[in-house]
Amino acid sequence: MTAITLDHEHEHHGPPHGLRRWLFSTNHKDIGTMYLIFALIMLFMGGASAMLIRMELFMPGLQLLEPDLYNNLVTNHALLMIFGAVMPAAAGMANWMIPLMIGAPDMALPRMNNLSFWILPAAGTMLILSFVVPFFPGGGTQINTGWTLYPPLSIQVGMSMDFLIFAIHLLGISSVLASINIIVTIFNMRAPGMKLMQMPIFVWTWLVTAFLLILVVPVLAGGVTMLLFDRHFGTSFFNAAGGGDPVLFQHLFWFFGHPEVYILILPSFGILAAIVPTFSRKPLFGYNSLVGGMIAIMVIGMVVWAHHQYTIGMSLGAVSYFMIGTIIISIPVGLMVFNYMATMWKGSMTFETPMLFAVAILLMFSFGGLTGIMLAVVPADMQYHDSMFVVAHFHYVLLPGAVFGLFAGVFYWLPKWTGHMYNERLAKIFFWTNVISFNATFFPQHFIGLAGMPRRIVDYNVMFTEFNVISSLAAFVFGLSHLLLLYIIIDTIRRGKQAKDRVWEGAEGLEWELPSPPPYHSWTTAPVLAR
Amino acid sequence: MTNDMTNETSPELRRRNVRTAWLLAAFSCFMLLSSVPFWKGLANMIAASGL
Ligand code: HEM
Ligand SMILES: [Cu+2]
């Protein structure tokens, strides 16, 4: 009798129907899909705010935005992109791929996985409310601080700042829970016989990222909580009049903020570690040094934060230390890039869209790394700081380093996820418009930055007009190109040709041993590893 | 976990997972609590000393 009911249960191992499947989901693939859809929505919202910013900057003078609204948009754009788009997209990839890659049946803590995701829509709503609340009667002033939220300005902002602080708390809880889940999964759920040093590099990058997250996100949470107390409960952590120090907030913020940039790029670098060997048809070069490099990035990345604060008047010893530390960190970052180049060396390469992205990423990211080293030099940064040059720098590292890496991952794994092949011709058109318009948008910003155009200011001197016009026009193309991405994804799901199990001829790894799409329950019995 | 969405895992593995998770959670709480006094002290030190 019992045996019969058990058998009966086994037959019903497909997904449950309707809303229940998503709301109560504990399935790593479904949760991964939801993360990715959430990220895509946020990408378009963050993109809309970027388009408004570039519209305003199209011409000198005040066109369509009030100064406060402009700064509100700048703040909102950064937060939507960082916390709404890039981090959830990377978490979606982790959910989908880590169990498949290590031969685990699911994430270690499936119900917590559900919670980590479902906090996000609530947090996203709070984030958007922090933007719109000032437009309602009695809603207070707009957030005009930028994503760095420095006091005293952030203490003077109206109630929208409280919405934002609450949003950051929620986002932080979601990230920490997801990180805990990922670490536990990687430690405890690997297929028997898979040693840590045999895991795919993508899994390694997420292990390091997850540790970085639980190290620094609580510090940000501490910082914004102190801000909240200063705003409402009469403390003076950051209030000089009460014996506090506004610079303390900067230290707390950047203790989080600098590691955060590695949190954003590491998962994408893990995606590259999957793509580059596949399309070079060669094993990955320097596995051990990649692992060592990313651990070095994690450790050194935690102790260089004050390169964002050179201009606050630190002692010569302190700024020298932070300068040297910052320059040293480019060594392991460069090492990862060189490893990928060595993987391509003398390979029989083909250039499908994921590989096109990979090559473009290495070129453009390295360029952003070079401007980073310029910024790391203290006397030079005295001029560059808070100029459009910084904006150019971080868009050159963040778009290629994080966003394009995620796009590459989407093209690389979409056939595995959906069982359908995307349209290669459309994808190549997307790649070229995307990458060319990206460069046309941000390259000119180096020049206007060096010439003295400050960032986060709604108006600018007429001498900067030409390059801003180029930047804005290209930005509109760049923004619109993402509609093509959306179309390609929908088209793939609807009409794509059936994909093979091993989608890419050169691909290796456990995920390619499963059908495309993988069954709702995969690796119910752990795979037996060769070797 | 036994339901139609997730594969079951053995009770021992589940216990081990939950234990590891609590350990990591405790660590992140430690980071939260230590951030206030510790980083404040460090910031003061950086500000006050010539380093
Ligand atoms: C090669 C290594 C790098 C070096 C030496 C470097 C150096 C710097 C320095 C010194 C600044 C502060 C500039 C200023 O405000 O005056 C800065 C800003 C920034 N960097 Fe980098 N960077 C590097 C790589 C990266 C990477 C990989 C990312 C992210 C993926 C990144 C993201 C950012 C961001 C977002 C800012 C601006 C933050 C803000 O003020 O809002 N950097 N970088
Ligand atoms: Cu930094």
XYZ file of C-alpha atoms and ligand atoms in Angstrom:
626
model
C 0.000 0.000 0.000
C 2.686 2.455 0.987
C 4.713 1.440 -2.008
C 1.849 2.266 -4.290
C 1.344 5.772 -2.887
C 5.077 6.387 -3.188
C 5.036 5.361 -6.822
C 2.032 7.530 -7.342
C 3.919 10.494 -5.908
C 6.816 9.868 -8.199
C 4.664 10.106 -11.257
C 3.549 13.569 -10.227
C 6.960 15.137 -10.195
C 6.223 17.835 -12.731
C 5.671 21.430 -11.638
C 2.409 22.325 -9.873
C 0.065 24.502 -11.864
C -0.860 28.148 -11.666
C 0.212 30.823 -9.244
C 1.139 28.259 -6.594
C 4.096 27.141 -8.692
C 5.687 30.590 -8.456
C 4.463 32.024 -5.172
C 5.406 29.007 -3.093
C 8.243 27.851 -5.276
C 11.115 25.968 -3.712
C 12.536 24.855 -7.042
C 15.902 26.336 -7.899
C 15.117 26.620 -11.604
C 11.808 28.417 -11.092
C 13.328 30.743 -8.505
C 16.253 31.405 -10.845
C 13.804 32.291 -13.597
C 11.934 34.672 -11.307
C 15.187 36.386 -10.294
C 16.080 36.846 -13.955
C 12.668 38.260 -14.886
C 12.772 40.628 -11.913
C 16.240 41.786 -12.970
C 15.076 42.397 -16.532
C 12.182 44.556 -15.339
C 14.514 46.550 -13.113
C 16.973 46.908 -16.005
C 14.295 48.657 -18.013
C 13.265 50.902 -15.111
C 16.871 51.856 -14.415
C 17.308 52.365 -18.136
C 14.339 54.716 -18.254
C 15.885 56.892 -15.555
C 19.182 56.894 -17.461
C 17.387 58.039 -20.600
C 15.859 60.959 -18.699
C 19.289 61.904 -17.335
C 20.813 61.888 -20.809
C 17.874 63.864 -22.212
C 18.492 66.588 -19.698
C 22.232 66.588 -20.433
C 21.638 66.720 -24.178
C 21.989 70.514 -24.021
C 23.441 72.902 -21.437
C 20.915 74.781 -19.335
C 17.802 73.420 -17.675
C 15.598 71.567 -20.136
C 13.045 69.253 -18.626
C 14.191 68.370 -15.106
C 14.319 70.355 -11.890
C 17.773 70.072 -10.253
C 16.365 68.006 -7.385
C 14.542 65.680 -9.738
C 17.740 65.247 -11.731
C 19.625 64.180 -8.620
C 16.733 61.977 -7.553
C 17.003 60.222 -10.908
C 20.776 59.821 -10.586
C 20.292 58.180 -7.192
C 17.471 55.997 -8.383
C 19.276 54.930 -11.543
C 22.312 53.655 -9.618
C 20.291 51.835 -6.978
C 17.925 50.214 -9.486
C 20.798 49.005 -11.619
C 23.070 47.770 -8.837
C 20.553 46.274 -6.411
C 17.662 45.682 -8.783
C 19.236 44.535 -12.020
C 22.805 43.246 -11.684
C 22.698 41.546 -8.283
C 19.374 39.728 -8.830
C 20.411 38.686 -12.340
C 23.626 37.213 -10.974
C 21.641 35.497 -8.212
C 19.290 34.102 -10.839
C 22.225 32.599 -12.714
C 23.525 31.159 -9.447
C 20.181 29.552 -8.706
C 19.879 28.045 -12.119
C 23.431 26.918 -12.675
C 25.129 26.070 -9.384
C 22.993 22.978 -8.621
C 23.273 21.820 -12.237
C 27.038 22.356 -12.271
C 27.828 20.610 -9.000
C 25.355 17.767 -9.491
C 23.021 18.778 -6.643
C 19.258 18.109 -6.727
C 18.438 21.662 -5.580
C 19.723 24.464 -3.374
C 20.493 23.440 0.197
C 17.732 25.520 1.784
C 14.848 25.647 -0.698
C 12.333 27.451 1.474
C 14.833 30.153 2.386
C 15.481 30.429 -1.323
C 11.836 31.302 -1.799
C 12.087 33.951 0.930
C 15.262 35.482 -0.554
C 13.491 36.010 -3.827
C 10.121 37.169 -2.560
C 11.685 39.869 -0.394
C 12.872 41.482 -3.613
C 9.562 42.681 -5.080
C 8.781 44.282 -1.719
C 12.209 45.891 -1.592
C 11.904 47.050 -5.187
C 8.552 48.638 -4.359
C 10.076 50.509 -1.410
C 12.912 51.665 -3.659
C 10.504 53.016 -6.248
C 8.384 54.601 -3.518
C 11.459 56.429 -2.270
C 11.570 58.006 -5.709
C 7.879 58.901 -6.068
C 6.788 59.758 -2.516
C 8.006 63.412 -2.746
C 5.520 64.014 -5.562
C 2.595 63.457 -3.206
C 1.309 66.187 -0.891
C 3.341 66.187 2.314
C 5.850 63.804 0.777
C 8.872 65.884 1.702
C 11.936 66.630 -0.392
C 13.496 64.408 -3.018
C 16.580 62.284 -2.490
C 19.384 64.359 -3.916
C 22.388 62.593 -2.403
C 23.366 60.085 -5.089
C 23.624 56.388 -4.247
C 26.373 57.140 -1.708
C 23.844 58.749 0.698
C 26.412 60.942 2.423
C 25.319 62.861 5.498
C 24.623 65.631 6.351
C 22.564 65.880 3.141
C 20.976 62.477 3.674
C 19.882 63.547 7.159
C 18.129 66.616 5.776
C 16.181 64.774 3.045
C 12.484 64.160 3.699
C 10.702 60.893 4.410
C 11.680 59.417 1.055
C 15.062 58.680 2.637
C 13.320 56.479 5.209
C 11.714 54.499 2.408
C 15.136 54.130 0.859
C 16.767 53.005 4.102
C 14.037 50.422 4.550
C 14.527 49.278 0.954
C 18.255 48.865 1.570
C 17.546 46.831 4.707
C 15.263 44.515 2.751
C 17.677 44.195 -0.153
C 20.448 43.439 2.311
C 18.444 40.722 4.042
C 17.645 39.166 0.687
C 21.301 39.194 -0.385
C 22.578 37.774 2.883
C 20.008 34.960 2.890
C 20.790 34.128 -0.726
C 24.515 34.142 0.040
C 24.123 31.832 2.997
C 22.125 29.474 0.816
C 24.737 29.516 -1.921
C 27.624 28.876 0.445
C 25.818 25.999 2.159
C 24.889 24.518 -1.211
C 28.461 24.668 -2.444
C 29.909 23.254 0.770
C 27.424 20.480 1.417
C 25.666 19.520 -1.787
C 28.416 18.742 -4.287
C 28.230 15.418 -6.114
C 30.223 12.761 -4.257
C 33.873 13.016 -5.178
C 33.769 16.583 -6.461
C 36.485 18.436 -4.593
C 36.377 22.209 -4.136
C 39.262 22.537 -6.545
C 37.321 20.622 -9.207
C 34.297 22.893 -9.221
C 33.631 25.010 -12.298
C 35.077 28.522 -11.912
C 31.569 30.003 -12.091
C 30.767 28.185 -8.841
C 34.001 29.454 -7.325
C 33.269 33.054 -8.273
C 29.886 32.764 -6.578
C 31.429 31.215 -3.467
C 33.764 34.190 -3.148
C 30.984 36.650 -4.004
C 28.697 35.145 -1.375
C 31.385 35.446 1.282
C 32.006 39.056 0.263
C 28.287 39.716 0.578
C 27.954 38.384 4.095
C 31.086 40.310 5.059
C 30.081 43.740 3.782
C 26.301 43.957 3.421
C 25.789 43.883 7.211
C 28.169 46.843 7.473
C 26.078 48.838 5.005
C 23.010 47.848 6.970
C 24.754 49.107 10.114
C 25.644 52.363 8.391
C 22.152 53.139 7.125
C 20.686 52.140 10.484
C 22.931 54.709 12.161
C 21.690 57.171 9.559
C 18.116 56.319 10.480
C 18.880 56.876 14.167
C 20.513 60.216 13.424
C 17.452 61.214 11.442
C 14.819 60.270 13.978
C 16.171 59.309 17.357
C 18.522 62.147 18.204
C 21.808 60.252 17.965
C 24.841 61.992 16.460
C 26.864 59.272 14.827
C 27.370 61.469 11.801
C 26.450 64.841 13.230
C 29.469 67.019 14.009
C 27.430 69.325 16.238
C 26.664 66.401 18.524
C 30.236 65.116 18.579
C 29.818 62.721 15.651
C 31.643 62.635 12.353
C 30.053 62.676 8.894
C 33.194 61.085 7.473
C 32.492 57.958 9.522
C 29.556 57.278 7.225
C 31.812 57.507 4.204
C 34.111 54.898 5.717
C 31.192 52.579 6.447
C 29.673 53.117 3.042
C 32.866 52.464 1.112
C 33.823 49.526 3.290
C 30.738 48.085 1.676
C 30.941 50.007 -1.598
C 34.311 48.938 -2.844
C 33.842 45.186 -2.257
C 30.433 45.674 -3.859
C 32.076 46.417 -7.207
C 33.747 43.019 -7.038
C 30.462 41.460 -6.007
C 29.063 42.874 -9.231
C 31.828 41.664 -11.543
C 32.882 38.312 -10.096
C 29.820 36.280 -11.157
C 30.180 37.677 -14.670
C 33.833 36.708 -14.676
C 32.685 33.240 -13.718
C 30.411 33.225 -16.760
C 33.396 34.149 -18.916
C 35.285 31.209 -17.440
C 32.555 28.978 -18.851
C 32.260 30.693 -22.223
C 35.879 31.268 -23.199
C 37.021 27.606 -23.056
C 33.879 26.468 -24.884
C 34.418 28.675 -27.910
C 38.214 28.300 -27.857
C 37.853 24.520 -27.635
C 40.610 24.395 -25.061
C 40.608 23.787 -21.321
C 40.602 26.859 -19.116
C 44.099 28.214 -18.578
C 45.368 28.525 -14.999
C 42.510 27.156 -12.877
C 44.486 27.375 -9.635
C 45.667 30.899 -10.276
C 42.091 31.984 -11.033
C 40.957 30.652 -7.667
C 43.940 32.258 -5.947
C 43.350 35.491 -7.827
C 39.746 35.819 -6.779
C 40.561 35.059 -3.152
C 43.228 37.768 -3.341
C 40.640 40.135 -4.814
C 38.335 39.349 -1.912
C 40.982 39.919 0.765
C 42.671 42.996 -0.719
C 39.338 44.354 -1.925
C 38.245 44.649 1.707
C 41.070 47.001 2.687
C 41.265 49.632 -0.051
C 37.928 51.375 0.371
C 39.200 54.883 1.123
C 40.357 55.420 -2.463
C 36.866 56.847 -2.863
C 37.598 59.471 -0.210
C 41.033 60.859 -1.099
C 39.737 64.407 -0.977
C 38.470 64.344 2.639
C 41.873 65.269 4.064
C 43.362 62.016 5.314
C 46.957 61.927 6.480
C 49.694 61.380 3.927
C 50.355 57.931 5.397
C 46.743 56.889 5.060
C 46.303 58.042 1.475
C 49.628 56.445 0.475
C 48.492 53.155 1.958
C 45.164 53.250 0.159
C 46.823 54.257 -3.098
C 49.316 51.393 -3.005
C 46.658 48.896 -1.958
C 44.372 49.997 -4.764
C 47.075 49.675 -7.381
C 48.057 46.242 -6.043
C 44.502 44.992 -6.474
C 44.716 45.487 -10.217
C 47.269 42.628 -10.262
C 44.828 39.782 -9.445
C 42.145 41.470 -11.551
C 44.571 41.614 -14.466
C 45.537 38.011 -13.802
C 41.977 36.877 -14.400
C 41.885 38.783 -17.693
C 45.227 37.321 -18.797
C 44.092 33.811 -17.937
C 41.145 34.189 -20.284
C 43.396 35.539 -23.010
C 45.761 32.616 -22.536
C 42.789 30.274 -22.831
C 42.018 31.733 -26.246
C 45.648 31.560 -27.343
C 45.986 29.163 -30.283
C 42.506 27.779 -29.685
C 40.207 26.974 -32.591
C 37.949 29.888 -31.863
C 34.477 30.597 -33.194
C 32.547 33.766 -32.506
C 29.001 33.023 -31.548
C 27.341 35.828 -29.601
C 28.497 34.734 -26.118
C 32.082 34.655 -27.340
C 31.752 38.015 -29.090
C 30.655 39.453 -25.781
C 33.534 37.733 -23.993
C 36.162 39.221 -26.278
C 34.590 42.670 -26.142
C 34.364 42.459 -22.360
C 38.052 41.704 -21.952
C 39.010 44.670 -24.154
C 36.640 47.220 -22.647
C 37.001 46.075 -19.052
C 40.780 46.362 -19.294
C 40.347 49.906 -20.504
C 38.183 50.694 -17.486
C 40.833 49.122 -15.287
C 43.431 51.497 -16.725
C 41.363 54.579 -15.937
C 40.916 53.043 -12.475
C 44.661 53.101 -11.985
C 44.708 56.758 -13.023
C 42.067 57.435 -10.374
C 44.003 55.492 -7.778
C 46.869 57.980 -7.956
C 46.133 60.423 -5.162
C 47.369 63.719 -6.632
C 45.702 62.966 -9.965
C 42.436 62.041 -8.271
C 42.377 65.449 -6.589
C 41.426 66.704 -10.039
C 39.450 63.722 -11.356
C 37.336 63.171 -8.262
C 33.614 63.855 -8.687
C 34.065 64.586 -12.374
C 32.528 62.848 -15.375
C 35.837 60.999 -15.686
C 34.820 58.875 -12.703
C 31.468 58.250 -14.372
C 33.271 57.100 -17.521
C 35.578 54.865 -15.459
C 32.889 53.006 -13.628
C 30.663 52.563 -16.618
C 33.592 51.034 -18.483
C 34.170 48.517 -15.708
C 30.565 47.925 -14.733
C 28.843 47.534 -18.076
C 31.389 45.186 -19.635
C 32.506 43.668 -16.312
C 29.044 42.993 -14.923
C 26.166 43.664 -17.335
C 27.640 42.409 -20.608
C 28.919 39.347 -18.776
C 25.340 38.645 -17.737
C 24.136 39.173 -21.323
C 26.796 36.723 -22.480
C 25.525 34.274 -19.875
C 21.946 34.722 -21.057
C 22.894 33.872 -24.645
C 25.119 31.024 -23.505
C 22.584 29.347 -21.229
C 19.215 30.433 -22.644
C 19.137 27.354 -24.958
C 19.807 25.167 -21.916
C 17.136 26.891 -19.814
C 14.401 27.000 -22.429
C 15.335 24.160 -24.747
C 15.188 26.628 -27.626
C 17.973 28.156 -29.658
C 18.056 31.936 -29.969
C 18.294 33.677 -33.340
C 22.031 34.089 -33.896
C 21.650 36.788 -36.553
C 19.480 39.000 -34.330
C 21.781 38.365 -31.408
C 24.777 39.534 -33.417
C 22.901 42.673 -34.431
C 22.137 43.236 -30.761
C 25.778 42.725 -29.829
C 27.132 45.248 -32.325
C 24.553 47.988 -31.680
C 24.891 47.456 -27.959
C 28.668 47.553 -27.803
C 29.205 50.351 -30.330
C 26.584 52.624 -28.799
C 27.945 51.873 -25.335
C 31.391 53.097 -26.375
C 29.975 56.142 -28.126
C 28.039 56.990 -24.972
C 30.786 56.717 -22.422
C 34.048 57.327 -24.261
C 33.410 61.078 -24.695
C 32.742 61.356 -20.969
C 36.435 60.798 -20.303
C 37.285 64.010 -22.141
C 34.633 66.230 -20.635
C 35.534 64.846 -17.229
C 39.213 65.649 -17.642
C 38.227 69.087 -18.903
C 36.380 69.685 -15.649
C 32.720 68.765 -16.009
C 31.489 67.692 -12.565
C 29.247 64.652 -12.106
C 25.789 64.778 -10.503
C 25.118 68.358 -11.683
C 22.085 69.074 -13.825
C 23.634 71.889 -15.856
C 27.038 72.322 -17.489
C 29.268 74.865 -19.161
C 28.609 75.405 -22.886
C 32.170 74.287 -23.689
C 31.110 70.694 -22.921
C 28.164 70.725 -25.324
C 29.476 68.730 -28.309
C 30.595 65.686 -26.377
C 27.409 65.677 -24.328
C 25.346 65.697 -27.495
C 27.269 62.687 -28.819
C 26.938 60.947 -25.481
C 23.188 61.527 -25.300
C 22.466 60.470 -28.877
C 24.465 57.285 -28.440
C 22.776 56.681 -25.097
C 19.353 56.656 -26.750
C 20.563 54.025 -29.234
C 22.123 52.078 -26.367
C 18.924 52.226 -24.353
C 16.708 51.210 -27.258
C 18.994 48.321 -28.220
C 17.799 46.520 -25.101
C 14.340 46.249 -26.592
C 15.958 43.995 -29.170
C 17.358 41.876 -26.348
C 13.866 41.559 -24.918
C 12.519 40.601 -28.346
C 15.228 37.969 -28.837
C 14.444 36.376 -25.482
C 10.696 36.258 -26.154
C 11.305 35.018 -29.684
C 13.548 32.244 -28.385
C 10.979 31.035 -25.899
C 8.129 31.213 -28.437
C 9.677 30.085 -31.693
C 13.298 29.055 -31.158
C 14.509 25.837 -32.764
C 14.939 22.845 -30.473
C 18.363 23.054 -28.797
C 20.672 20.081 -28.393
C 21.525 18.811 -24.919
C 25.131 19.857 -25.377
C 24.177 23.156 -26.934
C 27.725 24.200 -27.802
C 30.018 21.689 -29.415
C 32.975 22.654 -27.200
C 31.043 22.838 -23.927
C 32.080 20.713 -20.969
C 30.548 20.281 -17.546
C 27.712 18.515 -15.771
C 25.042 20.980 -16.900
C 25.476 19.829 -20.508
C 24.861 16.175 -19.614
C 21.239 17.039 -18.848
C 18.551 17.468 -21.495
C 17.669 20.973 -22.763
C 15.600 22.108 -20.956
C 16.620 20.103 -17.889
C 13.769 18.212 -16.228
C 11.952 19.965 -13.388
C 13.920 17.754 -11.022
C 17.499 17.211 -12.066
C 20.278 15.167 -10.449
C 17.777 13.364 -8.203
C 20.514 10.772 -8.003
C 23.937 12.359 -7.861
C 26.001 11.980 -11.042
C 29.041 9.731 -10.917
C 32.109 11.703 -11.878
C 34.653 10.335 -14.306
C 38.319 10.405 -13.146
C 12.067 18.838 2.114
C 9.534 16.636 0.499
C 7.071 18.261 -1.786
C 6.350 18.359 -5.467
C 8.725 21.223 -6.113
C 11.909 20.146 -4.396
C 13.795 16.887 -4.251
C 14.026 15.263 -0.869
C 17.319 15.269 0.974
C 18.326 12.946 3.752
C 17.668 14.116 7.335
C 21.401 14.117 8.141
C 22.183 16.346 5.176
C 19.330 18.635 6.081
C 20.631 18.983 9.616
C 24.114 19.690 8.345
C 22.784 22.334 5.951
C 20.840 24.083 8.674
C 23.847 24.018 10.992
C 26.129 25.571 8.385
C 23.483 28.165 7.615
C 23.190 29.219 11.267
C 26.949 29.508 11.494
C 27.028 31.856 8.524
C 24.057 33.798 9.850
C 25.837 34.274 13.170
C 28.867 35.516 11.298
C 26.872 38.092 9.354
C 25.252 39.270 12.600
C 28.724 39.639 14.029
C 29.704 41.814 11.054
C 26.625 43.941 11.638
C 27.238 44.438 15.335
C 30.952 44.964 15.073
C 30.580 47.495 12.291
C 29.440 50.326 14.516
C 32.044 50.516 17.280
C 34.863 48.877 15.384
C 34.782 50.972 12.243
C 34.083 54.070 14.252
C 37.194 53.423 16.296
C 39.215 52.780 13.178
C 37.954 55.936 11.523
C 38.858 57.898 14.638
C 42.287 56.333 14.650
C 42.863 57.194 11.014
C 41.696 60.725 11.647
C 43.663 61.266 14.837
C 46.936 59.540 14.142
C 49.429 60.548 11.502
C 49.555 56.809 10.588
C 41.763 48.029 -11.808
C 41.225 48.246 -10.718
C 40.487 49.511 -10.294
C 41.014 50.627 -9.764
C 42.483 50.901 -9.522
C 39.909 51.516 -9.442
C 40.032 52.771 -8.836
C 38.982 53.613 -8.546
C 39.093 54.840 -7.819
C 40.386 55.396 -7.233
C 37.852 55.386 -7.742
C 37.458 56.690 -7.030
C 37.436 57.818 -7.976
C 36.892 59.058 -7.366
O 35.746 59.055 -6.869
O 37.600 60.063 -7.386
C 36.955 54.516 -8.417
C 35.604 54.736 -8.537
C 34.719 53.734 -8.908
N 35.023 52.494 -9.371
Fe 36.893 51.792 -9.722
N 38.746 50.943 -9.831
C 39.058 49.705 -10.351
C 38.169 48.785 -10.811
C 36.809 48.892 -10.699
C 35.877 47.832 -10.966
C 36.253 46.444 -11.420
C 34.656 48.344 -10.723
C 33.292 47.703 -10.821
C 32.928 46.754 -11.456
C 34.795 49.702 -10.316
C 33.730 50.524 -9.994
C 33.863 51.799 -9.553
C 32.746 52.654 -9.216
C 31.259 52.252 -9.268
C 33.276 53.868 -8.823
C 32.516 55.140 -8.465
C 31.785 55.083 -7.213
C 31.084 56.382 -6.968
O 31.739 57.355 -6.585
O 29.854 56.422 -7.130
N 36.120 50.010 -10.314
N 37.671 53.412 -8.898
Cu 36.667 51.260 -5.144
